[in-house]
Every structure is written in C-alpha cells, then in structure tokens.
Short mmCIF file of C-alpha atoms in Angstrom, two decimals:
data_model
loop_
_atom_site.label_atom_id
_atom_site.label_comp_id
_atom_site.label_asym_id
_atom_site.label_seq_id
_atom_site.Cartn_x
_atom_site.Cartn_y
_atom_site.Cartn_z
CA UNK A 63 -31.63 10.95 29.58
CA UNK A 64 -29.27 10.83 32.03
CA UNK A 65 -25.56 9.98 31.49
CA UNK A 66 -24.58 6.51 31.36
CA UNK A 67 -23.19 5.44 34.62
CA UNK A 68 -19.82 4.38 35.00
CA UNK A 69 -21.21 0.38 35.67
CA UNK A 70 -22.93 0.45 32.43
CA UNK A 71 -19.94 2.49 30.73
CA UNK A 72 -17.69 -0.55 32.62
CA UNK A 73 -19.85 -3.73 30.75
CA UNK A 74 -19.76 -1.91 27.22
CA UNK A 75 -16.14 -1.96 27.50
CA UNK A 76 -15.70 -5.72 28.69
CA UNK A 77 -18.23 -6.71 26.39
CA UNK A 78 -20.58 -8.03 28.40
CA UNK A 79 -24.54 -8.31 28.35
CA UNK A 80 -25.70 -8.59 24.56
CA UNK A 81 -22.39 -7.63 23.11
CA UNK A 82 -21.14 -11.00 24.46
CA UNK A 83 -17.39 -11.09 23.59
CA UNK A 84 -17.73 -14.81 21.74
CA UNK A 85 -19.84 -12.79 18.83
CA UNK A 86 -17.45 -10.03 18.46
CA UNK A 87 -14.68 -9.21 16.29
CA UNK A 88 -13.54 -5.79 16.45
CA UNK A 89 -11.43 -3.09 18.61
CA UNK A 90 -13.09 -0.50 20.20
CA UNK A 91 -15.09 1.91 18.75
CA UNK A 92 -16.94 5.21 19.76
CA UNK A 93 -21.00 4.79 20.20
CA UNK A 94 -23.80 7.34 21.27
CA UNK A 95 -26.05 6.38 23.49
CA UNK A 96 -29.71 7.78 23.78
CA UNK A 97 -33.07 6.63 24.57
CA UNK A 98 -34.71 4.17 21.91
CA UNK A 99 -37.16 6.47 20.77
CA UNK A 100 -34.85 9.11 20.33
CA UNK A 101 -31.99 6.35 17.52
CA UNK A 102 -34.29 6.86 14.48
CA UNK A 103 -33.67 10.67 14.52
CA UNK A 104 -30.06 10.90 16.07
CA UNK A 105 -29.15 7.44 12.73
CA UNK A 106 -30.76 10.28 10.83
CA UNK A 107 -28.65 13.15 11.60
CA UNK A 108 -25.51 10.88 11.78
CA UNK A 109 -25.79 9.66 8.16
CA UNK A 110 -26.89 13.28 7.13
CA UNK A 111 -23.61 14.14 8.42
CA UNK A 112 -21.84 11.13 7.56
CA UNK A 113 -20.32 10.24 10.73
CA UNK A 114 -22.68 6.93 11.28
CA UNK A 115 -19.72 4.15 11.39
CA UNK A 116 -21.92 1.65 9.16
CA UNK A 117 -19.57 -0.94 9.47
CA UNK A 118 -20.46 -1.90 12.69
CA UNK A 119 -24.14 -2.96 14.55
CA UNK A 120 -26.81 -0.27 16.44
CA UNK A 121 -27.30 -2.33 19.00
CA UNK A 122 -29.80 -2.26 22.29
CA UNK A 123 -28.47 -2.39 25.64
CA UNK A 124 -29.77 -4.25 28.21
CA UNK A 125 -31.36 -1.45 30.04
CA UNK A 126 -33.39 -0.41 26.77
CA UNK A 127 -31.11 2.38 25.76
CA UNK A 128 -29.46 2.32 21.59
CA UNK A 129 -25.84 2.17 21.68
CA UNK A 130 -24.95 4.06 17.80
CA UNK A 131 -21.35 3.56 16.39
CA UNK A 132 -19.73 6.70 14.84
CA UNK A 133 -17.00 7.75 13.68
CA UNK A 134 -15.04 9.29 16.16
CA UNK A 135 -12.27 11.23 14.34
CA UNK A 136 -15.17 13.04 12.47
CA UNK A 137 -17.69 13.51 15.59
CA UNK A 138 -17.09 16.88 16.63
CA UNK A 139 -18.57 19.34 19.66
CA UNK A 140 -20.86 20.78 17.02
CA UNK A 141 -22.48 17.41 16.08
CA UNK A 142 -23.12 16.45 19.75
CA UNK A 143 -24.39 20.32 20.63
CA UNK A 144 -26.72 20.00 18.32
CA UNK A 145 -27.59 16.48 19.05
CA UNK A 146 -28.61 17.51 22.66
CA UNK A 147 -30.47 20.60 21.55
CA UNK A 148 -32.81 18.16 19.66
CA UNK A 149 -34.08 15.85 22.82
CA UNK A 150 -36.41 17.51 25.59
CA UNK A 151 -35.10 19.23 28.56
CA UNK A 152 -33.18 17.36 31.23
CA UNK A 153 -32.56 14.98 28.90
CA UNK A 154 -28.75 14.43 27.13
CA UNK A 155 -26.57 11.82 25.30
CA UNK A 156 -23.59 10.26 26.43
CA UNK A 157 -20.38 9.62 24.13
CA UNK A 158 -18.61 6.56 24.89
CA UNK A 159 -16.60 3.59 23.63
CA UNK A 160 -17.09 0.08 23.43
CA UNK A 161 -14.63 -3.16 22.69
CA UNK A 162 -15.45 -5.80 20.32
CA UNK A 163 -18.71 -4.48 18.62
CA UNK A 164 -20.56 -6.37 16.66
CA UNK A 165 -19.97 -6.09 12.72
CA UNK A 166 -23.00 -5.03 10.46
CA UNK A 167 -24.40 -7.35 7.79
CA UNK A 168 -22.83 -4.92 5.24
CA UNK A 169 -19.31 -5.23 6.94
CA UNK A 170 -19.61 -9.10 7.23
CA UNK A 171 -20.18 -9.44 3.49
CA UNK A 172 -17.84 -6.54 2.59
CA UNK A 173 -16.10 -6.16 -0.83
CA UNK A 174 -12.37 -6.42 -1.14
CA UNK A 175 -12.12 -2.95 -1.32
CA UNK A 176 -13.80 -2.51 2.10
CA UNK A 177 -11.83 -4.81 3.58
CA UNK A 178 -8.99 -3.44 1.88
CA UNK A 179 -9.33 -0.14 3.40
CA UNK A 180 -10.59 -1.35 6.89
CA UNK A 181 -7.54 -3.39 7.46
CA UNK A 182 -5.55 -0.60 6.59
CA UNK A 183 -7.26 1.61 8.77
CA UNK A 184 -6.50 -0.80 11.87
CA UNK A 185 -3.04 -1.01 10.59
CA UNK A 186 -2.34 3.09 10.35
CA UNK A 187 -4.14 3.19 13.99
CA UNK A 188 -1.48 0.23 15.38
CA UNK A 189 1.46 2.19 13.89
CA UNK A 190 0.82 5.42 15.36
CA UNK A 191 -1.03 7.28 12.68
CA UNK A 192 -4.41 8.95 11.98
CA UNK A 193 -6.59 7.82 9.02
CA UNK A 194 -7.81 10.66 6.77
CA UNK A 195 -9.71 10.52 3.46
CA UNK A 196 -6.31 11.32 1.44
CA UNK A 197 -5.35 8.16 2.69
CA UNK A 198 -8.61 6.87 1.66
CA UNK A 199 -8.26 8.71 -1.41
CA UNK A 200 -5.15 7.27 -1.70
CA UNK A 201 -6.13 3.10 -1.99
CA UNK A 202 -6.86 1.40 -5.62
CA UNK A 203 -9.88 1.25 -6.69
CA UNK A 204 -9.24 -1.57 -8.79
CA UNK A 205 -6.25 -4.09 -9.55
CA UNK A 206 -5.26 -7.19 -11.44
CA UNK A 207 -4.84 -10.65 -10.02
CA UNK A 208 -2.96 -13.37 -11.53
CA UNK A 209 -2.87 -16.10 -9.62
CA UNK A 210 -2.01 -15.59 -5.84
CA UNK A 211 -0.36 -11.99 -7.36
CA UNK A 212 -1.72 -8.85 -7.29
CA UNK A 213 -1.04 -5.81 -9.36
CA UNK A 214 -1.64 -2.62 -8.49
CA UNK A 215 -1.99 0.67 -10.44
CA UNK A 216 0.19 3.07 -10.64
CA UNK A 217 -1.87 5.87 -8.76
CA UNK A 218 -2.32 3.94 -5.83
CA UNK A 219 -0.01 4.25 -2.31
CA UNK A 220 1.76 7.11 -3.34
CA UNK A 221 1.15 8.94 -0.29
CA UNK A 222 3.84 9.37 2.37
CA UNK A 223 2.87 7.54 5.13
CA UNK A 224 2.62 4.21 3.20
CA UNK A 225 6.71 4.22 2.89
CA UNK A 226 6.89 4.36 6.57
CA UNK A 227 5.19 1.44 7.06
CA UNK A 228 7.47 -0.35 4.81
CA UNK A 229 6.99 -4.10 4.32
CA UNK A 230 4.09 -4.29 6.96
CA UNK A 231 2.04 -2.29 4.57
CA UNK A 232 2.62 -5.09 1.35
CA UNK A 233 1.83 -7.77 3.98
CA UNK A 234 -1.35 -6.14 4.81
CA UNK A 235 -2.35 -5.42 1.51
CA UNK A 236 -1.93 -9.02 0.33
CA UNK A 237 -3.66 -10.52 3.17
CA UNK A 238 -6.67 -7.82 2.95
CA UNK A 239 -6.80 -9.27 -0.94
CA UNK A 240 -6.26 -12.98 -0.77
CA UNK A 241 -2.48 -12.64 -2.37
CA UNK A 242 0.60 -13.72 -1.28
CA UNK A 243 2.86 -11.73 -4.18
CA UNK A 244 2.29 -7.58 -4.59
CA UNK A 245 3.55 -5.70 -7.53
CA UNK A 246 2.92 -2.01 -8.72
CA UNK A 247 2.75 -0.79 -11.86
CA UNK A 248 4.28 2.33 -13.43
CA UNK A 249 4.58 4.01 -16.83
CA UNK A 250 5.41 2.26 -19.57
CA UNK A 251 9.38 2.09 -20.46
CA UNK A 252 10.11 4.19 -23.66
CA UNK A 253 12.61 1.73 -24.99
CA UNK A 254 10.82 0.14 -27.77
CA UNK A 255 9.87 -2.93 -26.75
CA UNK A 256 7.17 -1.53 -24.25
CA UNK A 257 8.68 -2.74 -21.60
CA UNK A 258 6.80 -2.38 -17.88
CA UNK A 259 8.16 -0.71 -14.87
CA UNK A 260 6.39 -3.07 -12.80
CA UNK A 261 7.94 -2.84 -9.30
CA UNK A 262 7.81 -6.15 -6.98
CA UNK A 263 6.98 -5.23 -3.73
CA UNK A 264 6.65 -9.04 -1.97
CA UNK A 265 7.29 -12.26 -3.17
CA UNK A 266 10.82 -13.66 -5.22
CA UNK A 267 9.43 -13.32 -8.96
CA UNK A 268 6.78 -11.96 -10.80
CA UNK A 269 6.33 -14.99 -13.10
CA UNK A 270 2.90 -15.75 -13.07
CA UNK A 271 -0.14 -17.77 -14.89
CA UNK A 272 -3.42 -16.90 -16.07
CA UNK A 273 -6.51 -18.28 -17.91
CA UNK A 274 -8.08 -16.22 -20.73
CA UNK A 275 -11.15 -17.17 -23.05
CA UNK A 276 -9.60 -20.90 -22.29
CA UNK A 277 -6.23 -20.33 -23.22
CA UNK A 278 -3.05 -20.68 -20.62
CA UNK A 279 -0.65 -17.94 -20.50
CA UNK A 280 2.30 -17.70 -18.27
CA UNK A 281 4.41 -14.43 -18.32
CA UNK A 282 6.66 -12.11 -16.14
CA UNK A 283 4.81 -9.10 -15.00
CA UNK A 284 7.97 -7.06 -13.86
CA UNK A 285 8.74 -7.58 -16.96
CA UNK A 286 5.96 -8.67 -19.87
CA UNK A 287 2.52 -6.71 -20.57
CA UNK A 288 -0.54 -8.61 -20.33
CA UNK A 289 -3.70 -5.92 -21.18
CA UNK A 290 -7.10 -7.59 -19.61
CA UNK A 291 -8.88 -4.62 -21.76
CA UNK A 292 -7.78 -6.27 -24.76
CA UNK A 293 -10.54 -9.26 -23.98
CA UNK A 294 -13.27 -8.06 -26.46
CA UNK A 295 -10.51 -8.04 -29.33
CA UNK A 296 -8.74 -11.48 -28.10
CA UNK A 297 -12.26 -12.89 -28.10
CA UNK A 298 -12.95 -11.65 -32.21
CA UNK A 299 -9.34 -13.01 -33.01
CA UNK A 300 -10.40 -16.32 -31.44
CA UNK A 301 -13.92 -16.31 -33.67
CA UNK A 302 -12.47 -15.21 -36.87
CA UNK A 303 -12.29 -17.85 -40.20
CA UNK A 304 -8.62 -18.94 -39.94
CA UNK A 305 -8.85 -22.14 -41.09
CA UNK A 306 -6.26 -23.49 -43.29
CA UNK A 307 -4.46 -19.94 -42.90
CA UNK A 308 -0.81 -18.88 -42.86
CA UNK A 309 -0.91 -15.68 -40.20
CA UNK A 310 1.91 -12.96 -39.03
CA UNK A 311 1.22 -11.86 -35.88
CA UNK A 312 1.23 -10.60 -32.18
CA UNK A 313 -2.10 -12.63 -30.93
CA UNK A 314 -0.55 -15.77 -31.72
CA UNK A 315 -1.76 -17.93 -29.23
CA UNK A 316 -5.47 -17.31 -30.02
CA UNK A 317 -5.09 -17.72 -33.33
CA UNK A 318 -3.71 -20.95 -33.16
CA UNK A 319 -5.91 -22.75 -30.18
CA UNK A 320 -9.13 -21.22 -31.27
CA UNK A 321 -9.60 -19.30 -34.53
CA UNK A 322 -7.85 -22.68 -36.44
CA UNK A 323 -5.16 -21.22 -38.29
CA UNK A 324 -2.99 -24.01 -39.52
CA UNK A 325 0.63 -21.55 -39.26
CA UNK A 326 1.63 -18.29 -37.23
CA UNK A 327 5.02 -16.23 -37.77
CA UNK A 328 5.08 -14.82 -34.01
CA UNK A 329 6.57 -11.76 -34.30
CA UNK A 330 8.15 -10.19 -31.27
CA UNK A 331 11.07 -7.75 -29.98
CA UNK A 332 11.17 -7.98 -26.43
CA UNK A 333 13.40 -10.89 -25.40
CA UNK A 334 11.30 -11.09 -21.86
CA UNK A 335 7.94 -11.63 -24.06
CA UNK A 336 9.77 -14.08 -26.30
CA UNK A 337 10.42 -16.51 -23.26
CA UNK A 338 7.20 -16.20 -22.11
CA UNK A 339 5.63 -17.03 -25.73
CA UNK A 340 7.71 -19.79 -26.25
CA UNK A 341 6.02 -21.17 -22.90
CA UNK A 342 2.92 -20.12 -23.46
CA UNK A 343 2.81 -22.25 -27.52
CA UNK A 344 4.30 -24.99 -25.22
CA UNK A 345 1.43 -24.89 -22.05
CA UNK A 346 -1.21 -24.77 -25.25
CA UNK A 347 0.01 -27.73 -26.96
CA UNK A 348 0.73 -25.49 -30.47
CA UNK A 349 4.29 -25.18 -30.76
CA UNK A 350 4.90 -27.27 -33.55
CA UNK A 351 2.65 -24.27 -35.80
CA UNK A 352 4.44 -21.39 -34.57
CA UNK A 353 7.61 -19.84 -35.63
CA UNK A 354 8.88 -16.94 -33.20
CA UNK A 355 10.69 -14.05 -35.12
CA UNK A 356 12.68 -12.00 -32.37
CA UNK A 357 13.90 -8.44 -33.21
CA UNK A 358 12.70 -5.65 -35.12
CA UNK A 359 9.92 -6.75 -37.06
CA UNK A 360 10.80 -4.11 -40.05
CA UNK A 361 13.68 -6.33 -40.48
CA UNK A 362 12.30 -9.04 -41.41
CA UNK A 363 12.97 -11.11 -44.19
CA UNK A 364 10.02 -13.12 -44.60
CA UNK A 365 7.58 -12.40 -48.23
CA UNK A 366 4.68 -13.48 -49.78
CA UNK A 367 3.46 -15.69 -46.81
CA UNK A 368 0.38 -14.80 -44.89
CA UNK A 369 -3.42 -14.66 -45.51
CA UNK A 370 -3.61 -12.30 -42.50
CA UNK A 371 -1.45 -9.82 -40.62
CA UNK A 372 -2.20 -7.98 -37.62
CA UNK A 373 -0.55 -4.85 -36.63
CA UNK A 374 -1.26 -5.01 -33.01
CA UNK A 375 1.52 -1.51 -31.75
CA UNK A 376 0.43 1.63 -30.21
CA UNK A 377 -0.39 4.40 -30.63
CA UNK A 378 0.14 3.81 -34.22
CA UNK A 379 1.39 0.82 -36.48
CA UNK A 380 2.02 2.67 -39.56
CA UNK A 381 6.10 1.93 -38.97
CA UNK A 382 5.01 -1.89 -39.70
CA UNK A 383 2.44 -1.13 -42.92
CA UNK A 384 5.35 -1.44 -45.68
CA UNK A 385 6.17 -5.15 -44.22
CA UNK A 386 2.87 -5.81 -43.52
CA UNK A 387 2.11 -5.66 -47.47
CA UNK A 388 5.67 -7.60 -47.80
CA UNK A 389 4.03 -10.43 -45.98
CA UNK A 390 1.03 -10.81 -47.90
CA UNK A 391 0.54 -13.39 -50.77
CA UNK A 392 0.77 -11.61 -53.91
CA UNK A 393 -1.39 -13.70 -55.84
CA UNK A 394 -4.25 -13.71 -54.03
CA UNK A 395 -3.41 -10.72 -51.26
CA UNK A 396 -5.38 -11.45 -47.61
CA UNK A 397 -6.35 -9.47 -44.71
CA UNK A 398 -4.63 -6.57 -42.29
CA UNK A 399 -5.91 -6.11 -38.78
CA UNK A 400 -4.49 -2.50 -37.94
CA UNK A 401 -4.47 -1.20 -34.37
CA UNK A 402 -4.53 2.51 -34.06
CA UNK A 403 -5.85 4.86 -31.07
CA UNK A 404 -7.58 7.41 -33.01
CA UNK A 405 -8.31 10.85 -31.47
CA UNK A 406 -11.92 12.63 -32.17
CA UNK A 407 -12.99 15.48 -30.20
CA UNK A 408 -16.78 15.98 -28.90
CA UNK A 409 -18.98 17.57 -32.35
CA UNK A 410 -19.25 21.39 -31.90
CA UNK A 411 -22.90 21.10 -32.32
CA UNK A 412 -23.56 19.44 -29.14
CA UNK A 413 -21.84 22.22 -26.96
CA UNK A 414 -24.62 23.94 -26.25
CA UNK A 415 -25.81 21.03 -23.90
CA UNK A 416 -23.45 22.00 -21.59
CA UNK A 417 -24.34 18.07 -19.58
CA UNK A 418 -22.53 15.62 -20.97
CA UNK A 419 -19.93 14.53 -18.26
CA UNK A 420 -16.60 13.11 -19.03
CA UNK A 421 -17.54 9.63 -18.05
CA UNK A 422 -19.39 9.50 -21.57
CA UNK A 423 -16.87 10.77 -23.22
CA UNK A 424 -15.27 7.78 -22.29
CA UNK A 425 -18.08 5.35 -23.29
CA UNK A 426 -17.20 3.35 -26.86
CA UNK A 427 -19.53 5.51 -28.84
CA UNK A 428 -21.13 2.25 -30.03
CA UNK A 429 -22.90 1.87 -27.10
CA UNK A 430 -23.51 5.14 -26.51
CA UNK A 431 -26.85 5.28 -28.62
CA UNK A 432 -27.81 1.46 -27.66
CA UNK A 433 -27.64 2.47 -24.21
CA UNK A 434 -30.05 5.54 -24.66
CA UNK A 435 -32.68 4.46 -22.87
CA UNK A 436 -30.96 3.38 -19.56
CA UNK A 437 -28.72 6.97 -20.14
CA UNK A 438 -32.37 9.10 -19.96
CA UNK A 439 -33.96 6.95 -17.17
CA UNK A 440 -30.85 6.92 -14.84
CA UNK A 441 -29.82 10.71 -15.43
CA UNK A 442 -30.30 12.61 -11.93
CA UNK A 443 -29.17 15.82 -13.25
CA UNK A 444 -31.91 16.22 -15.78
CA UNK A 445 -34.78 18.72 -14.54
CA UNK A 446 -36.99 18.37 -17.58
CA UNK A 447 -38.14 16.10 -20.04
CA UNK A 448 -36.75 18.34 -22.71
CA UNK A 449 -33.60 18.49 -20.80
CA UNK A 450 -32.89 14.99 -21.75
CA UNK A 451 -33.67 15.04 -24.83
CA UNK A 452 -30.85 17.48 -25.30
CA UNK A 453 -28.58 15.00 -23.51
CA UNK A 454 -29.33 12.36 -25.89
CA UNK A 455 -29.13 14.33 -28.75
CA UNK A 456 -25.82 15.84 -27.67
CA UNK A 457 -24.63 12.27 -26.95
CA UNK A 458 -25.63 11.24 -30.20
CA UNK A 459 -24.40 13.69 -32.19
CA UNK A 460 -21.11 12.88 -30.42
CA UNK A 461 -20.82 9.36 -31.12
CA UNK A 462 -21.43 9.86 -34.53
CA UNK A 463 -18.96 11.96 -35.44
CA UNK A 464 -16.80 9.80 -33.80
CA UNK A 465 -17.82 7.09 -35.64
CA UNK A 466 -16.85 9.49 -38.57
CA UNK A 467 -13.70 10.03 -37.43
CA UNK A 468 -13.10 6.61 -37.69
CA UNK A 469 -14.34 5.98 -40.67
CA UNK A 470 -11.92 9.30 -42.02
CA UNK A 471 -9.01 7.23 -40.47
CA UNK A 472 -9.81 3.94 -41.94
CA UNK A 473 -10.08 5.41 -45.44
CA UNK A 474 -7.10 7.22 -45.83
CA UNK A 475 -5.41 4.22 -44.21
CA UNK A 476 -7.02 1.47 -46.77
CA UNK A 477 -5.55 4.31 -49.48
CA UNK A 478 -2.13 3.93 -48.18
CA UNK A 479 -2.34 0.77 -48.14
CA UNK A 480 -3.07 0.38 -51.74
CA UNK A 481 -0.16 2.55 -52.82
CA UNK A 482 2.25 0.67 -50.81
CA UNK A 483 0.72 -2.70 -52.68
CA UNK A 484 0.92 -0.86 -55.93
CA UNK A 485 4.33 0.15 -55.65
CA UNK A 486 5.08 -2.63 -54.11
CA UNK A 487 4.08 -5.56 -56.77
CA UNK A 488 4.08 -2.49 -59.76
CA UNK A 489 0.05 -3.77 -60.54
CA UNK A 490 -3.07 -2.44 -59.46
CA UNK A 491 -4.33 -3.40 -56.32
CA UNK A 492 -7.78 -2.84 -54.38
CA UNK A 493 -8.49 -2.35 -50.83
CA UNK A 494 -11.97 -2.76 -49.03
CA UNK A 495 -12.86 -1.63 -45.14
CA UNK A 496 -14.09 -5.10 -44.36
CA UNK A 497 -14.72 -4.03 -40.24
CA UNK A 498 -14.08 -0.92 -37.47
CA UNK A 499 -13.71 -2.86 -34.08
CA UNK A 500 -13.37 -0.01 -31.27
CA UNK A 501 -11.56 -1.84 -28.44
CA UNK A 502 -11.62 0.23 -25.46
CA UNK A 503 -10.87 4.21 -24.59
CA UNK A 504 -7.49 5.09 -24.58
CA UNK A 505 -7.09 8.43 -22.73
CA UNK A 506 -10.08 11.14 -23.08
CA UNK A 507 -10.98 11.62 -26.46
CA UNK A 508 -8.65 8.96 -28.00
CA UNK A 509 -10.17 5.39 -28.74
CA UNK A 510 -8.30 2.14 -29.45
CA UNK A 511 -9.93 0.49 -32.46
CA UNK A 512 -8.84 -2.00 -35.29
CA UNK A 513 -9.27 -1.76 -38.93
CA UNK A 514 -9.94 -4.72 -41.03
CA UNK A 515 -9.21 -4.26 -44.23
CA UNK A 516 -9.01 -6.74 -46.95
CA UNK A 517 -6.39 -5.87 -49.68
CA UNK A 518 -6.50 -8.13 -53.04
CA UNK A 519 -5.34 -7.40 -56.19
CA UNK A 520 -7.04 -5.91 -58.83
CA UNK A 521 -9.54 -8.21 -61.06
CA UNK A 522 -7.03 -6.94 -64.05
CA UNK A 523 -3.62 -7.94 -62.22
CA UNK A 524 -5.21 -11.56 -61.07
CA UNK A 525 -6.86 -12.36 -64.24
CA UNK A 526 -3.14 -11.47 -66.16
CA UNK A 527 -1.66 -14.29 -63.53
CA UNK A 528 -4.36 -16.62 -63.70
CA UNK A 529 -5.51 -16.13 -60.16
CA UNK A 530 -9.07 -15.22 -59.03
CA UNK A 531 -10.90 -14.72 -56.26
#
C-alpha cells in the first residue's frame, strides 16, 4: 500500500475519526499501518516476535486500513524489512504514532502488577529514561498489604535508576497499588529478637492493622514480624481442643479467641512485639487471660503450669526444649508443638529422571503425590507417556523420603524430649508423635514443619502418685 499521507498521519495524532479523543486515555504510541487483509499476518509476526504492544486496541481507520500498536523501543529495521518483504510488490507499511489510543480489554481490566509496571513505565519515560526488561525484571512480583500500607520484598527496586527518582518513585508505586504508606523489607536483624529491617519509604509510621482467620492484630512493621505463610498453622492452632487449658506460648492470640483455652503465658523478647501484643489481647477482648512474660524465655521462672507449649523459633527451638519440659504439669504432663525447618535433600534414586524442576522441590511433599494427576496432565516437557511416569515416580520417591526425613527428626526429637523429662522429674516418662504439620518451604530443600508430640509420664510414675490418664 502506499504510505500514509501526511493528512491521515495529521488525524491519528489529534485523535480524530474513530480514535475520538473523549474514549482515549493514553500518550502516544507507535502503530503499523497496512491494508486489512494484510493485520492477521503482520498481529502474527508481531506476537511471534513479541513486539505487539497488547495493552492497547488494533483499531480500523476510517479509510479501511489497521492501525497495529507495537512496541517501539523493540521494533527494529529488521522487523519492518521483513514485514515489507511479506506483502506484494508496490505495496509497503508505514510506521507511525498516534496520541491517546484506545486501551485493550486486557489493559482495562489489568492486574496490579500491570498497572504497576505500566505506570512506571510512563513515569521512567517523563523523567528522562528508557524502560528495559531489567527494569521490568526489577518490579515485585508480589507484596503484602496491611491496610492502606504496602510492603515490599526485599529483591524488588534495587536497580539504580529507581534512587534517582527519589520520592516520585514511592508516590507512584503507592498510587499504581491503592496505598498511601510504602515500606521495604530487608534481612532479618541478627540480634535475637528477630527484629525486621523494614525500611519506610512514605508515610509517618509503620503501625498498622490487619484481620486474620477473624482475629484483629495491630503491629509495627518497621519494627514487628507478621508471617502471612504462617496461615495454615494459625488456622490448626485456632481448631485445636484447648478448652479448659493452661498454654505457654507465641500464638497467643489464637489460642485464646478461637481454640478456647481458658489461660496463656505470652512469652516474648522483643519489646516492639510486646507493645503490639498487649494491643492486640486488648483489640480481641482477651486480656484479662493472658499474662505477657518479656525477656529471655530460658529465664523464666514459671513450673509445672501448662497443658501445652509451643516452641514457635527458627530455624530451631531446641534452646527452649529444657523449659519447655519445666512448664509442663508433672502429674499429668501435656503437649509440645515444636517448630523446626528441617533440611532433606531430593532421594538419590530419582536422579536418573533428570525432570524434576526446582519449583517441585519446593512443593510441601504432601501434596506432591495428591496432586499427581494435575502434575502428569499439565507437564509440557514430557514427550512420552513413559516419560511421565518417570516424573511421577521421581516425584514420589522424593516426597517420601522427605516425609522420612521428618519422621527421623521427630523421633530423635520425642527421645530428647523424654530424657530431659526423665532427668528432669527423676521418673520415667513416655513420649508419643501425636502429628507432623509441614507449614510451608523454607529455602530449597529445607521445610518448616511442627511436631506434636504428647509427653506424659509413665503408667508406673502416675500410678505411684495417684494420677492417671
């Protein structure tokens, strides 16, 4: 076709004609125009080549021609050389830009993350700068929002050209994500207490509320953790027996609103998560069956107290196992709920499959059979049948021996247990692995779970005190 002349190239960029400037609300934008019967192959080749802007409309021009968005900063000479070589002889495309095109339906009903990245995009242009995919690259992929505060991960923005934009870039960020507060997180403080290195980056505070399984929490996040992949193990806290029940422990709140218990000994080092328990008892109504114990928790005095204890620290709570046993009732013992993040490494027997991707690592290996069906019927990389039956059996294989591992862990950990009892009370005492709850992957190849294990003593020891089961 011949080129577009420079009245039609004139209305594209005043938005007149179809692309009436009332329906539009966008800058300008590069577009290829061809013939109709030439859009189907050119929308081809552009998403082939992934330089079709799908965020905006193909649209038909008045005089019957297709007007394409692309992406200009990836269209090169190539791409249109070989777009011309495609249509008959005499006949050509013309590159051109047009203001205020219309969105797609995609764009209109776009995710946060879309809109995330395409109001940064505008906002990089504005300032002087060019878009790439490390930029791109660069955005989160996922946050937390309390409230009207956002937090962001701590692999997120770490590219140059984000501290040059300075507050503008916050503002932008919050008003791409329907926040009005921005924080960023970073590695966890190694100064006991788990403290966060939670950087504010706009608003005055970080104090914030939020709503879990019913239950009202208000905390600091410059300052206090809050884990939302903790919610299967909140949610089993809140379900379990408590009724009646003396407890020791870090889930306090649940315990007391939902699961019934009648008294909890909150303990807790960090001063910061202290003042936000002592709110959170108050926003829950339950302050009157809570006593908070600040400091270190091996210091503590109380003794022969609880039906339950939970040993919520990471990576390991074996520091806390000696008091743990303290706390228990020593006539009729109770229950410990012991976090760990156990490490297990893929079974040697399912090298050879040589598919299993990292993501499944990942997977709680619970699921990983259950899910065996979906795994085979959704796996593109499989070229035969018996191909994925090696992937399933390699999967398998892997989450049992983790399972195993698990199960190795728990039972050297119920044996401890029972010494410490033993040599605790000087009687014979008996432990039992009541539960394994896997709560979510820790790092590859490393697995939060929680043992519960029910420690009693011996039928001997209660039957000399007159106390059975």
């Amino acid at each position: 076709m011949a080129a577009a002349s420079t009245d039609q190239q004139q209305r594209l960029r005043s938005g007149s004609g179809k692309m009436d400037a009332k329906n539009l609300n966008s800058g300008p934008i590069s577009v290829l125009i061809t013939k109709s019967q030439f859009a189907q192959r050119f929308r081809g080749y552009l998403e082939k080549e992934r330089i079709l802007d799908v965020c905006h409309r193909v649209q038909k021009l008045l005089d019957g021609t297709v007007a394409l968005p692309v992406l200009g900063e990836k269209l090169t000479e190539q791409h249109l050389q070989e777009l011309r070589e495609s249509l008959p002889p005499e006949t050509t495309c013309t590159l051109t830009c047009i203001q205020n095109p219309l969105p797609s339906k995609a764009a209109r009903v776009q995710s946060p993350a879309r809109k995330l990245c395409r109001e940064l995009q505008c906002l990089v242009s504005d300032s002087g700068g060019r878009w790439s995919d490390e930029l791109e690259d660069d955005l989160p992929r996922s946050w937390q929002q309390h409230g009207d505060l956002v937090l962001l991960s701590k692999d997120s923005f770490r590219a140059a050209l984000w501290k040059e934009l300075g507050l503008e870039l916050w503002e932008t960020v919050a008003s791409a994500l329907g926040a009005r507060r921005i924080a960023k997180q970073g590695r966890i403080s190694p100064d006991g207490v788990r403290s966060p290195t939670v950087t504010l980056l706009l608003g005055q505070d970080g104090w914030v509320e939020h709503v879990d399984n019913g239950i009202r929490y208000t905390f600091d996040v410059t300052r206090c953790m809050f884990s939302p992949g903790n919610i299967t193990e909140k949610l089993r806290v809140a379900s379990l027996p408590c009724a009646g029940e003396v407890l020791v422990d870090l889930y306090a709140v649940p315990y007391l609103v939902h699961a019934g218990a009648a008294f909890v000994h909150a303990c807790e080092w960090n001063p910061h998560a202290v003042e936000a328990l002592r709110k959170n008892l108050e926003l829950n109504g339950v302050q009157d069956r809570c006593q908070i114990h600040q400091g270190d928790n091996r210091q503590l005095e109380l003794q022969d107290v609880a039906n339950r204890v939970n040993l919520g620290l990471l990576p390991s709570s074996e520091e806390g196992w000696p008091i743990a046993c303290q706390l228990l009732r020593k006539g009729t013992g109770g229950i410990l709920h012991i976090h760990q993040n156990v490490e297990s490494f893929p079974a040697k027997a399912h090298l050879h499959s040589g598919h299993l991707e990292e993501q499944q690592l990942q997977q709680c290996p619970e699921q990983a059979v259950s899910n065996r069906q979906e795994d085979r019927m959704g796996q593109r990389n499989c070229r035969s049948p018996k191909d994925a039956d090696i992937m399933d059996s390699g999967r398998e294989t892997q989450a049992a021996a983790t399972r195993a591992e698990w199960q190795r862990w728990a039972e050297t950990t119920g044996a401890q247990i029972k010494v410490l009892l033993q040599q605790l009370h000087g009687k014979p005492w008996r432990t039992n692995i009541l539960h394994i709850e896997p709560v979510k992957s820790y790092a590859p190849h490393v697995y939060h779970i929680v043992l519960d294990l029910e420690c009693r003593p011996s039928l001997s020891s209660q039957g000399e005190s007159g106390v059975h089961p």
